[in-house]
Amino acid sequence: PNNHQNIQTLLSGIDLQCYENNHAHRTEEMDVERLVVRRGQPFSVVLQCTEHIPQHQDHQLNLILHLGKNNEVVLKVSDSEQDHGKWWFSQRNAQGEVMLTLHSPADALVGLYSMTVVLLSADGQILEQTKPQTFYLLFNPWCKDDSVYLPSEELLQEYILNENGILYQGSWDDITTVPWNFGQFEKDVVDICFEVLDNSPTALKNSEMDIANRGSPVYVSRTITAMVNANDDRGVVSGRWDGEYSDGVAPTRWTGSVPILRRWSEDGGQKVRYGQCWVFTGVACTVLRCLGIPTRCITNYSSAHDTDANISVDYLFNDQLESVSEGRKDSIWNYHCWVESWMKRDDLPEGYNGWQVLDPTPQERSDGVFCCGPCPVRAVKEGEVGLKYDTPFVFSEVNADLIVWIVHPDGERIQVSQNSKVIGRNISTKSVSGDFREDITANYKYPEGSMKEREVYKKAGRQVGQKNKVPGQLELFIKHAPAVHGTDFDVIIEVYNAGREDTDAQLTVTSNAITYNSIHRAECQRKTTSLTVPAHKAHKEVLRLQYDHYGACVSEHHMIRVTALLQPTDQDNIILQETNIPLKMPVLHIKIIGKAIVSRKLTAHISFNNPLPASLQGGVFTVEGAGLTEAKEIKTHGKIEPGQAVTVKFSFKPTRAGLRKLLVDFDSDRLRDVKGEATIIVRTKM
């Protein structure tokens, strides 16, 4: 019996060597208390024994892995590398310890594993086993056999390891930036990312099938695009565009993904209110980077939202040149954001590996669900709209034609213009070499007007636009002075007559408060003029935009759209020009007091001046930063008068060393979406 007693306590525990392993697997920013490793790369754990394990044949060690909430997958890890593409381990005995090195295949299932070491007797009886220990296994873009392998350290530093980014907004000819805190290595974010996968409809309905597919970045990324929006499932963010956000958080107020993911998790999978396209994009980027799939945020300017997939956006006007587009109408969004993730596409013919479009904003259903992608960027460029997933929709977003129709009282429609140049411009992402914009339009389309472009259109089944029958003599341009929110400014509409004879025409100009995705909030002004433009001369029309007019109706995106429609009296063609004017916003100034050292208090002084000729109520600052502080709110009390300066103080203790960004948002009743940021280099010790 005594002998039996000894065997019982031969195994005293497992040291997961989290610090060493996480460091080697580039996850030490995520955690050093828990084991987080990447697939296709070995890691070692130490089995601690109360005495030397006898070397003779009568004892052997087995290693068992479990995966899934209900242990859907159970793997016995082989003790030698017999089978290529299977888990195996090697062991080295030391004084009272055994080092076990585990080798996972490069296509292993990602997820939370539980590991048990079992000591067997010669006849296969279980003598003893360790308490189960858990570890996370992620995708490994550093491993050349992983389907997310990206062979550039510089790109991996940005697309996996950078917790800060820039999202591009505004309009194609007036691009604005918003800093975003991805925070993929903040505490518990990795747990929430897997919780998001566990709550997908497939996972809830058939967890065996879901887990069996978790080795595929195509499956995982497609699941994430469906789960980031809350349209069909227990998704993360609820989209809303109508300006009514009082029962949640206005989409413009978020400065990062972590508060959103935490709130979703803490509320038991209740959707977080509210998001718009850049919020869905930011959250998707956080989750995908965290899981180990290289990902970047993209903005497409003048993005077509083509509801009937005929690869054209149709604008309908009546005889008075008032918009009469009904119902779910086609529209051109000032910009639209999505993400691209890097992966091999073994499910497609050769040549479509690399960047894939994934669009988490709920716009259209795909396979009955609101999700979009992965769709190879190369398939969009080549017009291969038959390749999955959702290529026709993405092709249309960057390539649709804008067609203008006049609808007569009897319902007859006449096409009055067609423009193939306005949609899909300045497609942008943050550069890997710093905080500036990289233009990637050439990845999505061949040069405008080239032979190649024509071929692609044909292949995609898009009608190549016919030129207008009557060569237009008149040209229309819109220019504007710097437009600062809170001030009055001029918009100049110029009509130029390139022809040899004087021409009569009617010009209608409207200014509208719109959202970034073309939802019309209110018409500010409308002006109709009959004019005669002399040959080779220009007529200038000035529209003065006053804060008194636009201030009350401008949306949270502080965007004015000026539309000019010119109808020559003797022809049935109409020239349409639109310009979107993002009103310039004040900037928050942030001054950091103190030396930035981990766990030592720093103070930020945040200040700004109210630029509006009206007072602000309900002012609130939101502050957050990966490695610096979790999201905190600071409310201001009372009114902020026109021109008044406001300063608030905020103290925090940085948690991680390195280059960090503190992001601040200011929100109030009449002024929203005011941003500021400070870059801080945090050191470990004095």
PDB file of C-alpha atoms in Angstrom, residues 55 113 142 173 311 350 504 532 552 660:
ATOM      1  CA  GLN A  55      12.789   5.536 -16.681  1.00  0.00           C
ATOM      2  CA  TYR A 113      -7.772  24.388 -24.922  1.00  0.00           C
ATOM      3  CA  TRP A 142       4.571  34.473 -38.530  1.00  0.00           C
ATOM      4  CA  ASP A 173     -11.956  65.825 -51.763  1.00  0.00           C
ATOM      5  CA  ILE A 311     -24.410  48.134 -60.803  1.00  0.00           C
ATOM      6  CA  GLU A 350      -5.469  30.078 -57.749  1.00  0.00           C
ATOM      7  CA  ASP A 504     -30.427  79.678 -71.582  1.00  0.00           C
ATOM      8  CA  THR A 532     -28.414  83.138 -69.923  1.00  0.00           C
ATOM      9  CA  ALA A 552     -30.238  73.660 -36.148  1.00  0.00           C
ATOM     10  CA  ARG A 660       0.833  54.807 -26.476  1.00  0.00           C
TER      11      ARG A 660
END
